[in-house]
PDB file of C-alpha atoms in Angstrom:
ATOM      1  CA  GLY L   5       0.000   0.000   0.000  1.00  0.00           C
ATOM      2  CA  LEU L   6       2.827   2.400   0.831  1.00  0.00           C
ATOM      3  CA  MET L   7       4.539   1.634  -2.482  1.00  0.00           C
ATOM      4  CA  ALA L   8       1.331   2.216  -4.418  1.00  0.00           C
ATOM      5  CA  ARG L   9       0.779   5.495  -2.610  1.00  0.00           C
ATOM      6  CA  SER L  10       4.344   6.571  -3.456  1.00  0.00           C
ATOM      7  CA  MET L  11       3.709   6.000  -7.155  1.00  0.00           C
ATOM      8  CA  ILE L  12       0.441   7.949  -6.976  1.00  0.00           C
ATOM      9  CA  ASN L  13       2.365  10.819  -5.400  1.00  0.00           C
ATOM     10  CA  VAL L  14       4.749  10.756  -8.387  1.00  0.00           C
ATOM     11  CA  LEU L  15       1.769  11.187 -10.706  1.00  0.00           C
ATOM     12  CA  ARG L  16       0.731  14.248  -8.713  1.00  0.00           C
ATOM     13  CA  THR L  17       4.203  15.805  -8.716  1.00  0.00           C
ATOM     14  CA  ASP L  18       4.272  19.579  -9.080  1.00  0.00           C
ATOM     15  CA  LEU L  19       6.799  20.380 -11.819  1.00  0.00           C
ATOM     16  CA  GLY L  20       7.364  23.897 -10.538  1.00  0.00           C
ATOM     17  CA  PHE L  21       6.397  25.558 -13.836  1.00  0.00           C
ATOM     18  CA  GLU L  22       3.144  26.216 -15.689  1.00  0.00           C
ATOM     19  CA  THR L  23       2.620  24.207 -18.893  1.00  0.00           C
ATOM     20  CA  THR L  24      -0.794  25.562 -19.957  1.00  0.00           C
ATOM     21  CA  ASN L  25      -0.709  27.083 -23.480  1.00  0.00           C
ATOM     22  CA  LEU L  26       3.081  26.818 -23.505  1.00  0.00           C
ATOM     23  CA  GLN L  27       4.686  25.972 -26.856  1.00  0.00           C
ATOM     24  CA  ARG L  28       8.327  25.221 -27.622  1.00  0.00           C
ATOM     25  CA  ILE L  29       9.683  25.955 -31.104  1.00  0.00           C
ATOM     26  CA  ARG L  30      13.080  25.056 -32.513  1.00  0.00           C
ATOM     27  CA  VAL L  31      14.966  27.250 -34.992  1.00  0.00           C
ATOM     28  CA  VAL L  32      17.918  26.045 -37.063  1.00  0.00           C
ATOM     29  CA  LEU L  33      20.238  28.586 -38.696  1.00  0.00           C
ATOM     30  CA  ARG L  34      22.627  28.051 -41.613  1.00  0.00           C
ATOM     31  CA  GLY L  35      26.221  28.086 -40.392  1.00  0.00           C
ATOM     32  CA  ARG L  36      27.467  29.993 -43.444  1.00  0.00           C
ATOM     33  CA  ASN L  37      25.241  32.962 -42.541  1.00  0.00           C
ATOM     34  CA  TYR L  38      26.683  33.289 -39.037  1.00  0.00           C
ATOM     35  CA  PRO L  39      30.470  33.349 -39.124  1.00  0.00           C
ATOM     36  CA  ASP L  40      30.890  34.203 -35.441  1.00  0.00           C
ATOM     37  CA  GLU L  41      29.077  34.448 -32.115  1.00  0.00           C
ATOM     38  CA  ALA L  42      28.433  38.165 -32.578  1.00  0.00           C
ATOM     39  CA  ALA L  43      26.303  37.435 -35.658  1.00  0.00           C
ATOM     40  CA  LEU L  44      24.307  34.826 -33.720  1.00  0.00           C
ATOM     41  CA  GLN L  45      23.776  37.253 -30.860  1.00  0.00           C
ATOM     42  CA  ARG L  46      22.414  39.887 -33.228  1.00  0.00           C
ATOM     43  CA  PHE L  47      19.851  37.402 -34.527  1.00  0.00           C
ATOM     44  CA  TYR L  48      18.737  36.292 -31.057  1.00  0.00           C
ATOM     45  CA  LEU L  49      18.529  39.872 -29.781  1.00  0.00           C
ATOM     46  CA  THR L  50      16.325  40.905 -32.716  1.00  0.00           C
ATOM     47  CA  LEU L  51      14.061  37.837 -32.825  1.00  0.00           C
ATOM     48  CA  PRO L  52      11.950  38.597 -29.688  1.00  0.00           C
ATOM     49  CA  ASP L  53      10.691  41.891 -31.154  1.00  0.00           C
ATOM     50  CA  GLN L  54       9.736  40.159 -34.411  1.00  0.00           C
ATOM     51  CA  LEU L  55       7.768  37.486 -32.562  1.00  0.00           C
ATOM     52  CA  ALA L  56       6.108  39.700 -29.945  1.00  0.00           C
ATOM     53  CA  PRO L  57       2.660  39.573 -31.671  1.00  0.00           C
ATOM     54  CA  PHE L  58       2.503  35.783 -31.367  1.00  0.00           C
ATOM     55  CA  SER L  59       2.916  35.379 -27.610  1.00  0.00           C
ATOM     56  CA  ASP L  60       0.979  36.766 -24.667  1.00  0.00           C
ATOM     57  CA  ILE L  61       4.306  37.645 -23.011  1.00  0.00           C
ATOM     58  CA  PRO L  62       7.787  38.114 -24.576  1.00  0.00           C
ATOM     59  CA  ILE L  63       9.342  34.898 -25.912  1.00  0.00           C
ATOM     60  CA  ALA L  64      12.139  33.228 -23.961  1.00  0.00           C
ATOM     61  CA  PHE L  65      15.046  31.072 -25.098  1.00  0.00           C
ATOM     62  CA  GLU L  66      16.248  27.826 -23.564  1.00  0.00           C
ATOM     63  CA  GLU L  67      19.176  25.618 -24.530  1.00  0.00           C
ATOM     64  CA  TRP L  68      17.892  22.395 -22.985  1.00  0.00           C
ATOM     65  CA  PRO L  69      14.253  21.197 -23.030  1.00  0.00           C
ATOM     66  CA  PRO L  70      12.367  19.780 -20.052  1.00  0.00           C
ATOM     67  CA  PHE L  71      12.134  15.991 -19.795  1.00  0.00           C
ATOM     68  CA  ALA L  72      15.549  15.546 -21.349  1.00  0.00           C
ATOM     69  CA  GLU L  73      18.602  14.525 -19.369  1.00  0.00           C
ATOM     70  CA  THR L  74      19.962  17.853 -18.121  1.00  0.00           C
ATOM     71  CA  PRO L  75      23.746  18.291 -18.577  1.00  0.00           C
ATOM     72  CA  GLN L  76      25.572  17.924 -15.284  1.00  0.00           C
ATOM     73  CA  SER L  77      28.352  20.180 -14.044  1.00  0.00           C
ATOM     74  CA  ILE L  78      30.657  20.197 -11.042  1.00  0.00           C
ATOM     75  CA  VAL L  79      30.045  23.317  -8.965  1.00  0.00           C
ATOM     76  CA  HIS L  80      32.987  25.236  -7.501  1.00  0.00           C
ATOM     77  CA  THR L  81      32.638  28.029  -4.943  1.00  0.00           C
ATOM     78  CA  GLU L  82      35.264  30.322  -3.470  1.00  0.00           C
ATOM     79  CA  THR L  83      35.347  28.172  -0.341  1.00  0.00           C
ATOM     80  CA  ALA L  84      34.877  24.700  -1.876  1.00  0.00           C
ATOM     81  CA  GLN L  85      36.908  23.342  -4.774  1.00  0.00           C
ATOM     82  CA  ASN L  86      34.234  20.718  -5.465  1.00  0.00           C
ATOM     83  CA  ALA L  87      30.807  21.464  -4.015  1.00  0.00           C
ATOM     84  CA  GLY L  88      29.018  18.624  -5.795  1.00  0.00           C
ATOM     85  CA  ARG L  89      27.041  18.400  -9.005  1.00  0.00           C
ATOM     86  CA  ALA L  90      24.172  20.410 -10.438  1.00  0.00           C
ATOM     87  CA  GLY L  91      22.137  20.468 -13.621  1.00  0.00           C
ATOM     88  CA  THR L  92      23.214  23.331 -15.897  1.00  0.00           C
ATOM     89  CA  ILE L  93      20.778  25.057 -18.268  1.00  0.00           C
ATOM     90  CA  ALA L  94      21.320  28.143 -20.442  1.00  0.00           C
ATOM     91  CA  VAL L  95      18.215  30.339 -20.680  1.00  0.00           C
ATOM     92  CA  GLY L  96      17.323  33.749 -22.049  1.00  0.00           C
ATOM     93  CA  ALA L  97      15.843  36.882 -20.521  1.00  0.00           C
ATOM     94  CA  GLY L  98      12.211  36.345 -19.567  1.00  0.00           C
ATOM     95  CA  TYR L  99      12.580  32.576 -19.143  1.00  0.00           C
ATOM     96  CA  PHE L 100      11.368  32.512 -15.544  1.00  0.00           C
ATOM     97  CA  ALA L 101       8.430  34.807 -16.337  1.00  0.00           C
ATOM     98  CA  MET L 102       7.485  32.661 -19.342  1.00  0.00           C
ATOM     99  CA  LEU L 103       7.481  29.392 -17.390  1.00  0.00           C
ATOM    100  CA  LYS L 104       6.069  31.138 -14.294  1.00  0.00           C
ATOM    101  CA  ILE L 105       8.944  29.998 -12.089  1.00  0.00           C
ATOM    102  CA  PRO L 106       9.131  32.482  -9.195  1.00  0.00           C
ATOM    103  CA  VAL L 107      12.452  34.214  -8.595  1.00  0.00           C
ATOM    104  CA  GLN L 108      12.420  34.259  -4.794  1.00  0.00           C
ATOM    105  CA  GLN L 109      15.410  36.558  -4.309  1.00  0.00           C
ATOM    106  CA  GLY L 110      17.314  38.887  -6.601  1.00  0.00           C
ATOM    107  CA  ARG L 111      16.435  39.340 -10.252  1.00  0.00           C
ATOM    108  CA  GLN L 112      15.814  37.514 -13.497  1.00  0.00           C
ATOM    109  CA  PHE L 113      18.180  37.612 -16.450  1.00  0.00           C
ATOM    110  CA  LEU L 114      18.094  40.760 -18.591  1.00  0.00           C
ATOM    111  CA  THR L 115      18.750  41.328 -22.286  1.00  0.00           C
ATOM    112  CA  THR L 116      21.867  43.211 -21.155  1.00  0.00           C
ATOM    113  CA  ASP L 117      23.337  39.984 -19.711  1.00  0.00           C
ATOM    114  CA  ARG L 118      25.407  39.185 -22.780  1.00  0.00           C
ATOM    115  CA  ALA L 119      28.993  38.687 -23.875  1.00  0.00           C
ATOM    116  CA  GLY L 120      31.258  41.427 -22.587  1.00  0.00           C
ATOM    117  CA  THR L 121      29.230  42.132 -19.438  1.00  0.00           C
ATOM    118  CA  GLU L 122      29.712  40.786 -15.914  1.00  0.00           C
ATOM    119  CA  PRO L 123      29.186  36.989 -15.873  1.00  0.00           C
ATOM    120  CA  VAL L 124      26.092  36.215 -13.789  1.00  0.00           C
ATOM    121  CA  VAL L 125      24.148  33.137 -12.745  1.00  0.00           C
ATOM    122  CA  ILE L 126      20.835  32.166 -11.139  1.00  0.00           C
ATOM    123  CA  ILE L 127      20.595  29.063  -8.964  1.00  0.00           C
ATOM    124  CA  SER L 128      17.728  26.993  -7.595  1.00  0.00           C
ATOM    125  CA  ALA L 129      16.514  27.412  -4.032  1.00  0.00           C
ATOM    126  CA  THR L 130      17.652  23.880  -3.142  1.00  0.00           C
ATOM    127  CA  LEU L 131      21.191  24.515  -4.416  1.00  0.00           C
ATOM    128  CA  ALA L 132      21.306  27.855  -2.572  1.00  0.00           C
ATOM    129  CA  ARG L 133      20.357  26.171   0.711  1.00  0.00           C
ATOM    130  CA  ARG L 134      22.903  23.424   0.144  1.00  0.00           C
ATOM    131  CA  LEU L 135      25.839  25.696  -0.626  1.00  0.00           C
ATOM    132  CA  TRP L 136      24.952  28.628   1.655  1.00  0.00           C
ATOM    133  CA  PRO L 137      22.768  27.311   4.500  1.00  0.00           C
ATOM    134  CA  ASP L 138      23.042  30.700   6.229  1.00  0.00           C
ATOM    135  CA  GLY L 139      20.801  32.123   3.478  1.00  0.00           C
ATOM    136  CA  HIS L 140      23.419  34.492   2.035  1.00  0.00           C
ATOM    137  CA  ALA L 141      23.743  33.097  -1.489  1.00  0.00           C
ATOM    138  CA  LEU L 142      23.002  36.341  -3.350  1.00  0.00           C
ATOM    139  CA  GLY L 143      26.195  38.101  -4.390  1.00  0.00           C
ATOM    140  CA  GLN L 144      28.348  34.993  -3.884  1.00  0.00           C
ATOM    141  CA  ARG L 145      30.413  33.635  -6.759  1.00  0.00           C
ATOM    142  CA  LEU L 146      30.578  30.196  -8.299  1.00  0.00           C
ATOM    143  CA  ARG L 147      31.760  28.540 -11.466  1.00  0.00           C
ATOM    144  CA  VAL L 148      30.853  25.285 -13.138  1.00  0.00           C
ATOM    145  CA  GLN L 149      32.983  22.590 -14.692  1.00  0.00           C
ATOM    146  CA  ASP L 150      31.442  20.379 -17.359  1.00  0.00           C
ATOM    147  CA  ALA L 151      31.239  16.878 -15.887  1.00  0.00           C
ATOM    148  CA  ALA L 152      31.812  15.259 -19.301  1.00  0.00           C
ATOM    149  CA  THR L 153      34.553  17.407 -20.855  1.00  0.00           C
ATOM    150  CA  MET L 154      35.949  18.853 -17.578  1.00  0.00           C
ATOM    151  CA  GLU L 155      35.955  22.308 -19.206  1.00  0.00           C
ATOM    152  CA  MET L 156      36.114  24.997 -16.503  1.00  0.00           C
ATOM    153  CA  ARG L 157      33.881  28.065 -16.917  1.00  0.00           C
ATOM    154  CA  ASP L 158      34.416  31.612 -15.649  1.00  0.00           C
ATOM    155  CA  TRP L 159      33.515  32.804 -12.176  1.00  0.00           C
ATOM    156  CA  ARG L 160      29.947  34.140 -12.045  1.00  0.00           C
ATOM    157  CA  THR L 161      28.072  36.282  -9.531  1.00  0.00           C
ATOM    158  CA  ILE L 162      24.762  34.935  -8.221  1.00  0.00           C
ATOM    159  CA  VAL L 163      22.072  37.523  -9.019  1.00  0.00           C
ATOM    160  CA  GLY L 164      18.945  35.448  -8.361  1.00  0.00           C
ATOM    161  CA  ILE L 165      17.509  32.493  -6.452  1.00  0.00           C
ATOM    162  CA  ALA L 166      14.738  30.712  -8.382  1.00  0.00           C
ATOM    163  CA  ALA L 167      12.114  28.382  -7.001  1.00  0.00           C
ATOM    164  CA  ASP L 168      12.808  24.713  -7.631  1.00  0.00           C
ATOM    165  CA  ALA L 169      11.626  23.312 -10.973  1.00  0.00           C
ATOM    166  CA  ARG L 170      11.736  19.664 -12.007  1.00  0.00           C
ATOM    167  CA  THR L 171      12.949  18.428 -15.381  1.00  0.00           C
ATOM    168  CA  SER L 172      10.810  15.273 -15.133  1.00  0.00           C
ATOM    169  CA  TYR L 173       8.176  13.720 -12.883  1.00  0.00           C
ATOM    170  CA  GLY L 174      10.829  11.556 -11.272  1.00  0.00           C
ATOM    171  CA  ASP L 175      13.383  14.353 -10.821  1.00  0.00           C
ATOM    172  CA  SER L 176      14.389  14.413  -7.167  1.00  0.00           C
ATOM    173  CA  ASP L 177      17.664  16.329  -7.585  1.00  0.00           C
ATOM    174  CA  LEU L 178      16.666  19.989  -7.574  1.00  0.00           C
ATOM    175  CA  ASN L 179      20.207  21.385  -7.653  1.00  0.00           C
ATOM    176  CA  ASP L 180      20.170  23.567 -10.764  1.00  0.00           C
ATOM    177  CA  VAL L 181      22.331  26.329 -12.242  1.00  0.00           C
ATOM    178  CA  TYR L 182      20.941  28.715 -14.875  1.00  0.00           C
ATOM    179  CA  LEU L 183      23.304  30.608 -17.201  1.00  0.00           C
ATOM    180  CA  PRO L 184      22.317  33.534 -19.479  1.00  0.00           C
ATOM    181  CA  SER L 185      22.090  32.147 -23.008  1.00  0.00           C
ATOM    182  CA  LEU L 186      23.930  35.156 -24.489  1.00  0.00           C
ATOM    183  CA  GLN L 187      26.864  34.549 -22.146  1.00  0.00           C
ATOM    184  CA  ASN L 188      26.993  30.868 -23.026  1.00  0.00           C
ATOM    185  CA  HIS L 189      28.370  30.630 -26.572  1.00  0.00           C
ATOM    186  CA  PRO L 190      25.130  30.987 -28.624  1.00  0.00           C
ATOM    187  CA  ASP L 191      24.579  28.199 -31.120  1.00  0.00           C
ATOM    188  CA  ARG L 192      22.867  28.067 -34.499  1.00  0.00           C
ATOM    189  CA  PHE L 193      20.431  25.556 -33.014  1.00  0.00           C
ATOM    190  CA  ALA L 194      18.044  27.379 -30.690  1.00  0.00           C
ATOM    191  CA  ALA L 195      14.690  26.845 -29.042  1.00  0.00           C
ATOM    192  CA  PHE L 196      12.284  29.395 -27.678  1.00  0.00           C
ATOM    193  CA  TYR L 197       9.019  29.367 -25.767  1.00  0.00           C
ATOM    194  CA  LEU L 198       5.857  31.282 -26.404  1.00  0.00           C
ATOM    195  CA  ARG L 199       2.557  31.196 -24.537  1.00  0.00           C
ATOM    196  CA  THR L 200      -0.703  31.569 -26.433  1.00  0.00           C
ATOM    197  CA  SER L 201      -4.205  30.120 -26.278  1.00  0.00           C
ATOM    198  CA  ARG L 202      -4.703  30.460 -30.047  1.00  0.00           C
ATOM    199  CA  PRO L 203      -4.607  27.320 -32.251  1.00  0.00           C
ATOM    200  CA  VAL L 204      -1.188  26.682 -33.756  1.00  0.00           C
ATOM    201  CA  ALA L 205      -2.492  26.737 -37.322  1.00  0.00           C
ATOM    202  CA  SER L 206      -3.740  30.317 -36.874  1.00  0.00           C
ATOM    203  CA  TRP L 207      -0.316  31.818 -36.167  1.00  0.00           C
ATOM    204  CA  LEU L 208       2.428  29.437 -37.293  1.00  0.00           C
ATOM    205  CA  PRO L 209       2.586  30.602 -40.969  1.00  0.00           C
ATOM    206  CA  ASP L 210       2.835  34.243 -39.873  1.00  0.00           C
ATOM    207  CA  LEU L 211       5.494  33.351 -37.307  1.00  0.00           C
ATOM    208  CA  ARG L 212       7.569  31.612 -39.963  1.00  0.00           C
ATOM    209  CA  ALA L 213       7.226  34.685 -42.169  1.00  0.00           C
ATOM    210  CA  ALA L 214       8.426  36.898 -39.302  1.00  0.00           C
ATOM    211  CA  VAL L 215      11.527  34.743 -38.830  1.00  0.00           C
ATOM    212  CA  ALA L 216      12.136  34.784 -42.589  1.00  0.00           C
ATOM    213  CA  ARG L 217      12.272  38.589 -42.506  1.00  0.00           C
ATOM    214  CA  LEU L 218      15.392  38.220 -40.369  1.00  0.00           C
ATOM    215  CA  ASP L 219      16.833  35.199 -42.170  1.00  0.00           C
ATOM    216  CA  ARG L 220      15.213  33.657 -45.237  1.00  0.00           C
ATOM    217  CA  GLU L 221      17.169  30.444 -44.763  1.00  0.00           C
ATOM    218  CA  ALA L 222      16.248  29.867 -41.121  1.00  0.00           C
ATOM    219  CA  VAL L 223      14.296  26.655 -40.537  1.00  0.00           C
ATOM    220  CA  VAL L 224      11.400  26.854 -38.070  1.00  0.00           C
ATOM    221  CA  ASN L 225      10.239  23.462 -36.829  1.00  0.00           C
ATOM    222  CA  ASP L 226       6.671  22.727 -35.830  1.00  0.00           C
ATOM    223  CA  PRO L 227       5.922  23.719 -32.221  1.00  0.00           C
ATOM    224  CA  VAL L 228       5.630  21.019 -29.592  1.00  0.00           C
ATOM    225  CA  GLY L 229       3.934  21.068 -26.228  1.00  0.00           C
ATOM    226  CA  VAL L 230       6.474  21.273 -23.445  1.00  0.00           C
ATOM    227  CA  VAL L 231       5.132  18.212 -21.641  1.00  0.00           C
ATOM    228  CA  ASP L 232       3.525  15.191 -23.285  1.00  0.00           C
ATOM    229  CA  GLU L 233       1.795  14.104 -20.095  1.00  0.00           C
ATOM    230  CA  ASP L 234       0.499  10.805 -21.478  1.00  0.00           C
ATOM    231  CA  ARG L 235       3.990   9.754 -22.533  1.00  0.00           C
ATOM    232  CA  GLU L 236       5.840  11.127 -19.522  1.00  0.00           C
ATOM    233  CA  ARG L 237       3.455   9.624 -16.979  1.00  0.00           C
ATOM    234  CA  SER L 238       2.845   6.293 -18.709  1.00  0.00           C
ATOM    235  CA  THR L 239       5.571   4.395 -16.823  1.00  0.00           C
ATOM    236  CA  ALA L 240       4.591   5.807 -13.448  1.00  0.00           C
ATOM    237  CA  ARG L 241       0.901   5.154 -14.157  1.00  0.00           C
ATOM    238  CA  PHE L 242       1.611   1.534 -15.122  1.00  0.00           C
ATOM    239  CA  LEU L 243       3.654   0.908 -11.972  1.00  0.00           C
ATOM    240  CA  ALA L 244       0.995   2.547  -9.802  1.00  0.00           C
ATOM    241  CA  THR L 245      -1.685   0.315 -11.318  1.00  0.00           C
ATOM    242  CA  LEU L 246       0.438  -2.796 -10.950  1.00  0.00           C
ATOM    243  CA  LEU L 247       1.347  -2.087  -7.340  1.00  0.00           C
ATOM    244  CA  SER L 248      -2.260  -1.222  -6.488  1.00  0.00           C
ATOM    245  CA  ALA L 249      -3.349  -4.575  -7.916  1.00  0.00           C
ATOM    246  CA  PHE L 250      -0.807  -6.442  -5.789  1.00  0.00           C
ATOM    247  CA  ALA L 251      -1.784  -4.351  -2.764  1.00  0.00           C
ATOM    248  CA  GLY L 252      -5.433  -5.258  -3.365  1.00  0.00           C
TER     249      GLY L 252
END
């Protein structure tokens, strides 16, 4: 009975972000049109204004989608050479407002957080409590080291503490680091979110035309819902049913 109840609790897990009317769209750019990172940054800085009519609030970029295995990094602080691991996600200005993830302390990322400005970072509430149990995480510095390549990143100042958000229904490790996408080597493969209650067919052709005004060769993939609940919950639902049957 306890096992069955545990699985039911998984099905009721609060992800920490709002999925209603949220769409994720992927854009692919031709490498020959963007010889350097500055050219990519110009595109990503201009795109939100072009797409403003299609979303109830300004669009937001994200490097890594929910329900995918989040890249892991080793966290270093000024007092700990190795403070453990954390998921590392690069996001754009407005990301936390778009997904309705509360920023409990400090600020969100701004469009001015880009290459050439002070390196900044936002961390999850769980990671903040783990690294600075005295509650003084804001203003501290950390840097991350890619757990796969062992590449060491620059020192960054913590400017915000975000509420915990899960990357899957079974995600129990809420230690997350968010980097500004424009300070994280922008790529020609990008994804952005928009939130609208209108049917996709009513705005997708116009959205593609808006992107084409910036780059005629850019490829805009069909939007996908952020969470396919039937698929994501199928395993947990099956186990809950099976365990309930045995319990009965």
